[in-house]
XYZ file of C-alpha atoms in Angstrom:
427
model
C 18.404 1.983 -12.772
C 16.097 4.773 -13.624
C 14.598 6.632 -10.640
C 10.966 5.717 -10.285
C 7.884 7.064 -8.560
C 5.498 4.383 -7.566
C 2.400 5.344 -5.352
C 1.921 2.346 -3.231
C 0.456 1.608 0.346
C 2.822 3.695 2.563
C 5.862 5.828 1.933
C 5.427 7.850 -1.021
C 6.886 11.107 -0.753
C 10.439 10.500 0.516
C 12.339 11.077 -2.696
C 10.402 14.264 -3.533
C 9.682 15.931 -0.328
C 13.209 16.430 0.983
C 12.351 18.092 4.302
C 10.196 15.214 5.249
C 12.526 12.484 3.995
C 14.335 10.200 6.602
C 17.128 7.984 5.264
C 16.998 4.422 6.478
C 20.082 4.117 8.647
C 22.412 2.898 5.992
C 24.634 0.131 7.235
C 28.188 -0.620 6.065
C 29.008 -2.671 9.367
C 27.217 -4.390 12.098
C 25.078 -1.906 14.089
C 23.343 -2.614 17.238
C 19.502 -2.634 16.783
C 17.665 0.207 18.483
C 14.280 -0.167 20.278
C 11.763 -1.968 18.014
C 8.693 0.589 18.763
C 9.458 4.100 18.162
C 6.384 6.340 17.265
C 7.816 8.448 14.439
C 4.345 9.924 13.844
C 4.156 11.297 17.497
C 7.619 12.869 17.032
C 7.110 14.426 13.670
C 3.317 15.286 13.348
C 3.408 18.853 14.735
C -0.094 20.223 14.440
C -1.198 17.604 11.837
C -3.538 15.717 14.266
C -5.718 18.864 14.585
C -5.387 19.640 10.862
C -6.566 15.976 9.795
C -9.275 15.610 12.320
C -10.795 19.031 11.255
C -9.454 19.550 7.727
C -12.210 21.693 6.257
C -11.068 24.438 8.853
C -7.753 24.664 7.357
C -6.116 25.750 4.054
C -5.350 23.123 1.400
C -1.654 23.400 1.476
C -1.774 22.782 5.277
C -3.832 19.688 4.584
C -1.645 18.346 1.950
C 1.566 18.844 3.722
C 0.204 16.988 6.819
C -1.093 14.256 4.456
C 2.352 13.633 3.172
C 3.865 13.444 6.774
C 0.977 10.996 7.530
C 1.791 8.838 4.569
C 5.418 8.734 5.619
C 5.256 7.966 9.380
C 1.528 6.995 10.431
C 0.758 3.096 10.465
C -2.921 2.698 10.237
C -3.420 -0.857 11.606
C -4.627 0.508 14.905
C -7.501 2.581 13.509
C -11.272 1.576 13.665
C -13.453 1.981 10.705
C -14.881 5.323 12.092
C -11.464 6.696 12.675
C -10.508 5.744 9.209
C -13.497 7.444 7.723
C -12.853 10.572 9.721
C -9.194 10.791 8.421
C -10.474 10.139 4.795
C -12.249 13.485 4.988
C -9.112 15.377 4.834
C -7.556 12.920 2.040
C -10.828 13.282 0.093
C -10.626 17.239 0.360
C -7.204 17.020 -0.812
C -8.130 14.928 -3.764
C -10.896 17.331 -4.922
C -9.022 20.712 -4.182
C -5.355 20.219 -4.468
C -3.850 21.989 -7.587
C -0.904 19.615 -7.837
C -1.506 16.411 -9.548
C 1.124 14.861 -7.273
C -0.875 15.768 -4.246
C -3.862 14.086 -5.681
C -1.877 10.866 -6.233
C -0.829 10.998 -2.718
C -4.448 11.620 -1.446
C -5.419 8.526 -3.525
C -2.777 6.380 -2.018
C -3.649 7.460 1.509
C -7.418 6.519 1.056
C -6.292 3.368 -0.406
C -4.248 2.542 2.588
C -7.186 3.361 4.963
C -9.291 1.081 2.829
C -12.051 3.705 2.666
C -13.634 5.011 -0.499
C -13.211 8.703 -1.393
C -16.142 10.769 0.336
C -18.225 12.801 -1.905
C -18.140 16.657 -2.017
C -21.377 18.611 -1.659
C -22.278 21.581 -3.950
C -21.087 23.908 -1.099
C -17.687 22.486 -1.534
C -17.747 20.596 1.737
C -16.817 17.013 2.137
C -19.830 14.678 3.084
C -18.598 11.797 5.161
C -19.987 8.499 4.388
C -18.967 5.914 6.942
C -18.425 2.527 5.014
C -20.129 -0.497 6.147
C -17.010 -2.616 5.184
C -13.297 -2.094 4.581
C -12.006 -3.154 1.354
C -8.243 -3.244 1.268
C -7.859 -5.405 -1.816
C -9.010 -2.723 -4.447
C -8.535 1.048 -5.152
C -9.871 3.567 -2.821
C -12.734 4.514 -5.340
C -14.191 1.063 -5.705
C -17.795 0.493 -4.622
C -19.119 -3.026 -4.427
C -21.281 -5.086 -2.122
C -19.685 -6.605 0.785
C -18.609 -10.101 0.317
C -18.868 -13.051 2.825
C -16.100 -13.016 5.337
C -15.081 -9.113 4.806
C -14.798 -7.088 7.839
C -17.956 -5.298 9.075
C -17.946 -1.753 10.537
C -15.833 -1.402 13.598
C -13.532 -4.075 12.789
C -10.416 -4.457 10.565
C -9.369 -7.615 8.817
C -6.536 -7.303 6.417
C -6.139 -9.690 3.434
C -4.011 -12.713 4.371
C -0.856 -12.898 2.255
C 1.291 -15.456 3.836
C 4.874 -15.805 3.343
C 6.174 -19.377 2.542
C 8.554 -20.719 5.115
C 11.616 -20.262 3.003
C 13.902 -18.626 5.627
C 17.597 -19.563 5.036
C 16.832 -21.946 2.269
C 19.136 -20.465 -0.241
C 22.952 -21.221 0.197
C 25.100 -18.338 0.230
C 28.410 -18.320 -1.340
C 31.363 -16.397 0.063
C 33.297 -13.903 -2.315
C 37.055 -13.855 -2.545
C 38.731 -10.848 -1.025
C 39.130 -8.821 -4.263
C 35.563 -9.203 -5.303
C 34.314 -8.307 -1.676
C 36.236 -5.076 -1.610
C 35.095 -4.033 -5.027
C 31.404 -4.666 -3.915
C 32.185 -2.879 -0.700
C 33.278 0.201 -2.556
C 30.174 0.183 -4.585
C 28.083 -0.045 -1.445
C 29.851 2.856 0.067
C 29.024 5.004 -2.978
C 25.342 4.135 -2.352
C 25.662 5.171 1.302
C 26.946 8.515 0.247
C 24.047 8.963 -2.360
C 21.522 7.838 0.218
C 22.921 10.332 2.805
C 22.172 13.217 0.252
C 18.750 11.716 -0.352
C 19.856 10.854 -3.976
C 17.879 7.534 -3.501
C 17.848 6.615 -7.179
C 21.652 6.896 -7.447
C 21.816 4.788 -4.220
C 19.840 2.122 -5.768
C 22.246 2.013 -8.860
C 25.220 1.729 -6.665
C 23.605 -0.968 -4.438
C 22.634 -3.048 -7.368
C 26.255 -2.678 -8.771
C 27.605 -4.049 -5.526
C 25.236 -6.974 -5.666
C 26.081 -7.553 -9.288
C 29.765 -7.957 -8.257
C 28.702 -10.048 -5.085
C 25.245 -11.418 -5.324
C 25.099 -12.525 -1.721
C 26.292 -9.116 -0.008
C 23.841 -8.939 2.876
C 24.686 -5.287 3.725
C 24.212 -3.942 0.212
C 20.910 -6.054 -0.075
C 19.541 -4.574 3.086
C 20.510 -1.063 2.099
C 18.785 -1.634 -1.349
C 15.663 -2.440 0.545
C 15.887 0.767 2.376
C 16.565 2.910 -0.640
C 13.478 1.534 -2.617
C 11.390 2.055 0.471
C 12.617 5.739 0.649
C 11.639 6.148 -3.045
C 8.253 4.960 -2.443
C 8.629 1.578 -4.209
C 7.183 -0.605 -1.642
C 6.756 -3.547 -3.876
C 10.435 -3.454 -4.863
C 11.435 -3.059 -1.092
C 9.278 -6.205 -0.043
C 10.406 -8.170 -2.871
C 14.214 -7.642 -2.057
C 13.424 -8.055 1.609
C 11.886 -11.378 0.964
C 14.884 -12.449 -1.068
C 17.133 -11.531 1.681
C 15.018 -13.536 4.066
C 15.798 -16.682 2.152
C 19.617 -16.347 2.369
C 21.417 -18.706 4.689
C 23.449 -16.125 6.440
C 23.866 -15.518 10.012
C 23.939 -11.596 9.404
C 20.474 -11.818 7.793
C 18.636 -12.327 11.157
C 20.254 -9.126 12.497
C 19.129 -7.229 9.502
C 15.427 -8.511 9.753
C 15.361 -7.413 13.382
C 16.905 -4.089 12.488
C 14.086 -3.547 9.910
C 11.588 -3.449 12.687
C 12.818 -0.030 13.764
C 14.336 1.566 10.612
C 12.661 4.896 9.878
C 12.377 4.476 6.257
C 10.415 1.257 6.738
C 7.780 2.534 9.069
C 5.151 2.857 6.334
C 5.709 -0.829 5.481
C 4.652 -1.898 9.086
C 0.947 -2.331 8.075
C 1.877 -4.804 5.307
C 1.251 -8.452 6.109
C 4.299 -9.540 4.220
C 6.500 -7.197 6.121
C 5.145 -8.367 9.476
C 5.909 -12.087 8.654
C 9.350 -11.384 7.274
C 10.557 -9.248 10.142
C 8.470 -10.309 13.170
C 7.083 -6.668 13.518
C 3.508 -7.263 14.327
C 0.799 -6.357 16.966
C 1.261 -8.462 20.097
C -0.720 -8.401 23.133
C 0.202 -10.300 26.352
C -2.775 -11.168 28.504
C -2.808 -12.578 32.019
C -5.503 -15.193 32.687
C -4.235 -16.231 36.118
C -4.546 -13.211 38.199
C -1.814 -12.598 40.832
C -0.499 -15.984 40.226
C 0.434 -15.046 36.740
C 2.042 -11.765 37.370
C 5.628 -13.138 37.579
C 5.281 -15.226 34.437
C 3.763 -12.126 32.360
C 6.776 -10.002 33.573
C 9.164 -12.853 32.499
C 7.638 -13.124 29.082
C 7.504 -9.488 28.467
C 11.057 -8.974 29.326
C 12.215 -11.974 27.186
C 10.320 -10.728 24.171
C 11.447 -7.138 24.582
C 14.970 -8.242 24.830
C 14.557 -10.164 21.456
C 13.375 -6.772 20.003
C 9.617 -7.686 19.669
C 7.316 -4.754 20.055
C 4.632 -5.474 22.801
C 1.394 -3.424 22.023
C -0.379 -3.999 25.324
C -0.622 -5.932 28.599
C -4.133 -6.944 29.743
C -5.936 -9.042 32.166
C -8.473 -11.471 30.561
C -11.907 -11.699 32.037
C -11.829 -15.481 31.755
C -9.756 -17.572 34.110
C -7.359 -19.704 31.956
C -5.996 -23.082 33.434
C -3.016 -23.230 31.059
C -1.238 -20.811 28.591
C -2.374 -20.020 25.124
C -0.915 -18.563 22.076
C -3.526 -17.305 19.582
C -2.007 -16.314 16.231
C -3.247 -15.340 12.774
C -2.357 -17.362 9.779
C 1.208 -16.866 8.451
C 2.543 -16.223 12.152
C 2.893 -20.030 12.947
C 6.717 -19.931 13.018
C 6.562 -17.032 15.585
C 3.769 -18.929 17.636
C 6.189 -21.877 17.887
C 9.072 -19.591 18.912
C 7.027 -18.032 21.635
C 5.946 -21.594 22.666
C 9.690 -22.152 23.422
C 10.118 -18.985 25.220
C 7.208 -19.566 27.519
C 8.570 -22.805 28.709
C 5.365 -24.136 30.192
C 4.407 -27.742 30.301
C 1.199 -27.314 28.451
C 0.671 -24.557 25.727
C -2.146 -24.583 23.306
C -1.577 -23.001 19.897
C -4.888 -21.532 18.414
C -5.580 -19.832 15.252
C -7.297 -16.553 15.394
C -10.603 -16.827 13.576
C -12.289 -13.638 14.699
C -11.881 -10.063 13.918
C -9.022 -8.382 15.954
C -6.333 -5.873 15.398
C -3.829 -8.186 17.205
C -1.659 -10.502 14.986
C -0.830 -12.539 18.142
C -2.001 -12.829 21.676
C -0.057 -14.622 24.397
C -2.408 -15.752 27.112
C -0.806 -16.900 30.401
C -2.912 -19.373 32.396
C -2.396 -22.054 35.154
C -4.449 -24.142 37.460
C -4.448 -21.653 40.445
C -6.495 -19.255 38.341
C -9.699 -21.100 39.463
C -9.179 -19.635 42.914
C -9.353 -16.044 41.811
C -12.002 -15.440 39.183
C -15.689 -15.627 39.180
C -17.703 -15.891 36.141
C -18.202 -12.111 36.173
C -14.539 -11.427 36.327
C -13.237 -8.378 38.372
C -9.433 -8.256 37.909
C -8.223 -5.091 36.148
C -5.832 -4.878 33.281
C -2.290 -4.712 34.335
C -1.259 -1.763 32.201
C -3.962 -1.327 29.649
C -2.703 0.105 26.172
C 0.900 0.493 27.490
C 3.406 0.144 24.807
C 7.058 -0.604 25.062
C 8.571 2.431 23.434
C 12.067 3.841 23.003
C 14.504 4.100 26.022
C 12.449 1.371 27.748
C 10.026 3.992 29.269
C 6.903 2.103 28.573
C 8.425 -1.156 29.541
C 9.706 0.325 32.859
C 6.178 1.594 33.695
C 4.746 -1.917 32.998
C 7.334 -3.624 35.022
C 6.851 -1.307 37.933
C 2.828 -2.028 37.785
C 3.588 -5.762 37.762
C 5.892 -5.594 40.763
C 3.556 -3.388 42.659
C 0.862 -5.751 42.155
C 2.739 -9.028 43.075
C 1.633 -10.906 46.166
C -1.821 -9.248 46.388
C -5.036 -10.066 44.312
C -6.536 -6.944 45.585
C -3.454 -5.094 44.329
C -3.860 -6.596 40.919
C -7.496 -5.558 40.731
C -6.541 -1.940 41.791
C -3.890 -1.567 38.812
C -6.664 -0.655 36.342
C -10.322 0.016 35.597
C -11.633 -3.559 34.704
C -11.022 -6.840 32.971
C -11.002 -7.133 29.322
C -12.357 -9.942 27.130
C -9.261 -10.388 25.241
C -10.394 -13.426 23.310
C -14.162 -13.791 22.470
C -16.027 -16.309 24.478
C -16.620 -19.585 22.635
C-alpha cells in the first residue's frame, strides 16, 4: 500500500514530523488498558500556549511548529467560539506567511477542525480577527455562507450528528487454523517493527498482509487503525475501527476501550463516530439531591472510572431532582442504557439532549429527599467543579476526597465550591 498523506480533521503530521510523532502503542498480545483521560497536549505543548495565543509576537517557524503539535495532541471540543477564533489567528497567520506549502495545508486543516473561517490579513501584515457568528463544521475553513436554521450560535458548539448504526458484534468471526494464524502473526510482527521506527506506510502494508492471511485477526486490525491514524489518514482509521466494531469477538471490546487512551488516536477524539465506537465522550456527573446524593455520586463515578470512562466534571445542579436522569446526545443511546443499569435506581428517566452543550452525556442523580435541601434559588455548591479524572487517579482521588469530606453535612456540601450550576437548562 502506497504511503499516503491525507490532511483531515486531526492527526496530520505524525509521519513527516518525526520528532513529534508518537507511535500508537502496538499490540501483539493483550495489554492492560491505561487511564482513559491523559492530557497529552499539557504534557507536550511546551511554550506553545503562549505562542498560539499571541502568535503575531513570534516568528513564523515558532508558530508553525506549535501548530503541528496542536494538530497532533489538542482536542478542540471544549473550546468556545471566542477561543476558537483566537487560536485561528495563529493558524491564519501561518497560512498567509508560511513558506512551506505543507505548513499551509496543516494551517488549513487546523482552521477546518476549529470550524472557523480564515481571518483576513491587513495591509500592515497583521491578522484581523473576525469572530464568526456561527460555527460551520461541515465545510472547509474558507467557506462563507449565511447561518442555517439549527446551526450553533456564537458561544456554543454543536457538532454535526453522524450516528453509528448499532452493528456491534454482528459479524461472525471465523477462527484460523494454527498454520495460518502463525503466518499472520509473523506479518503483524513485521508491522510492529516498522511502526516502532515510524515507518507507518510499511507498517500498514504488513498489517494488511496479516489480514489477507487471517481476515479476522483482531490485533492486526487494531494495529492497522493506529498506523493509519499515525499517517494522518483519519478516514481510513475510522473505517477500519468501525469494521472492527462489528466483529463478534471478545477481544474487540478490550481494543475499543484501549482506543480511548492510545496516543496516536488523540486527534480523533473530537470525531462523533470515534466517540460512539469507543465510548470516549464528554461526560458530566451532576448531583441534584444535595447531601443525600453524595454517596450515590461517588459510587457512580467509581464504577464508571473502573470501566475506563473519562469523567469530565462533577457538579451540583441548581434544580432539585426527585429521581435520576440520563441526558444524552443522539447516537449515544446504547451508552445511556448501559449507564442506566450501572445506576441501578428504580426510576431513571432517559432524555435526549436538544440544547447546545459541549457534553455528550449528563448523568443527573436525584431522589425524593432533594425537596428538603434546595430552595428555588439553589445554593448548593458544585462538588468538584471542572475536576477531571486524569492519569494515576489524581483527579479522581481529589474528587473522592471532596465527596467524603462533604458527606453528612448539607453545609459541608455548600462549602465545597463557589455556587450551583444550571447543568440542564430550565424547561
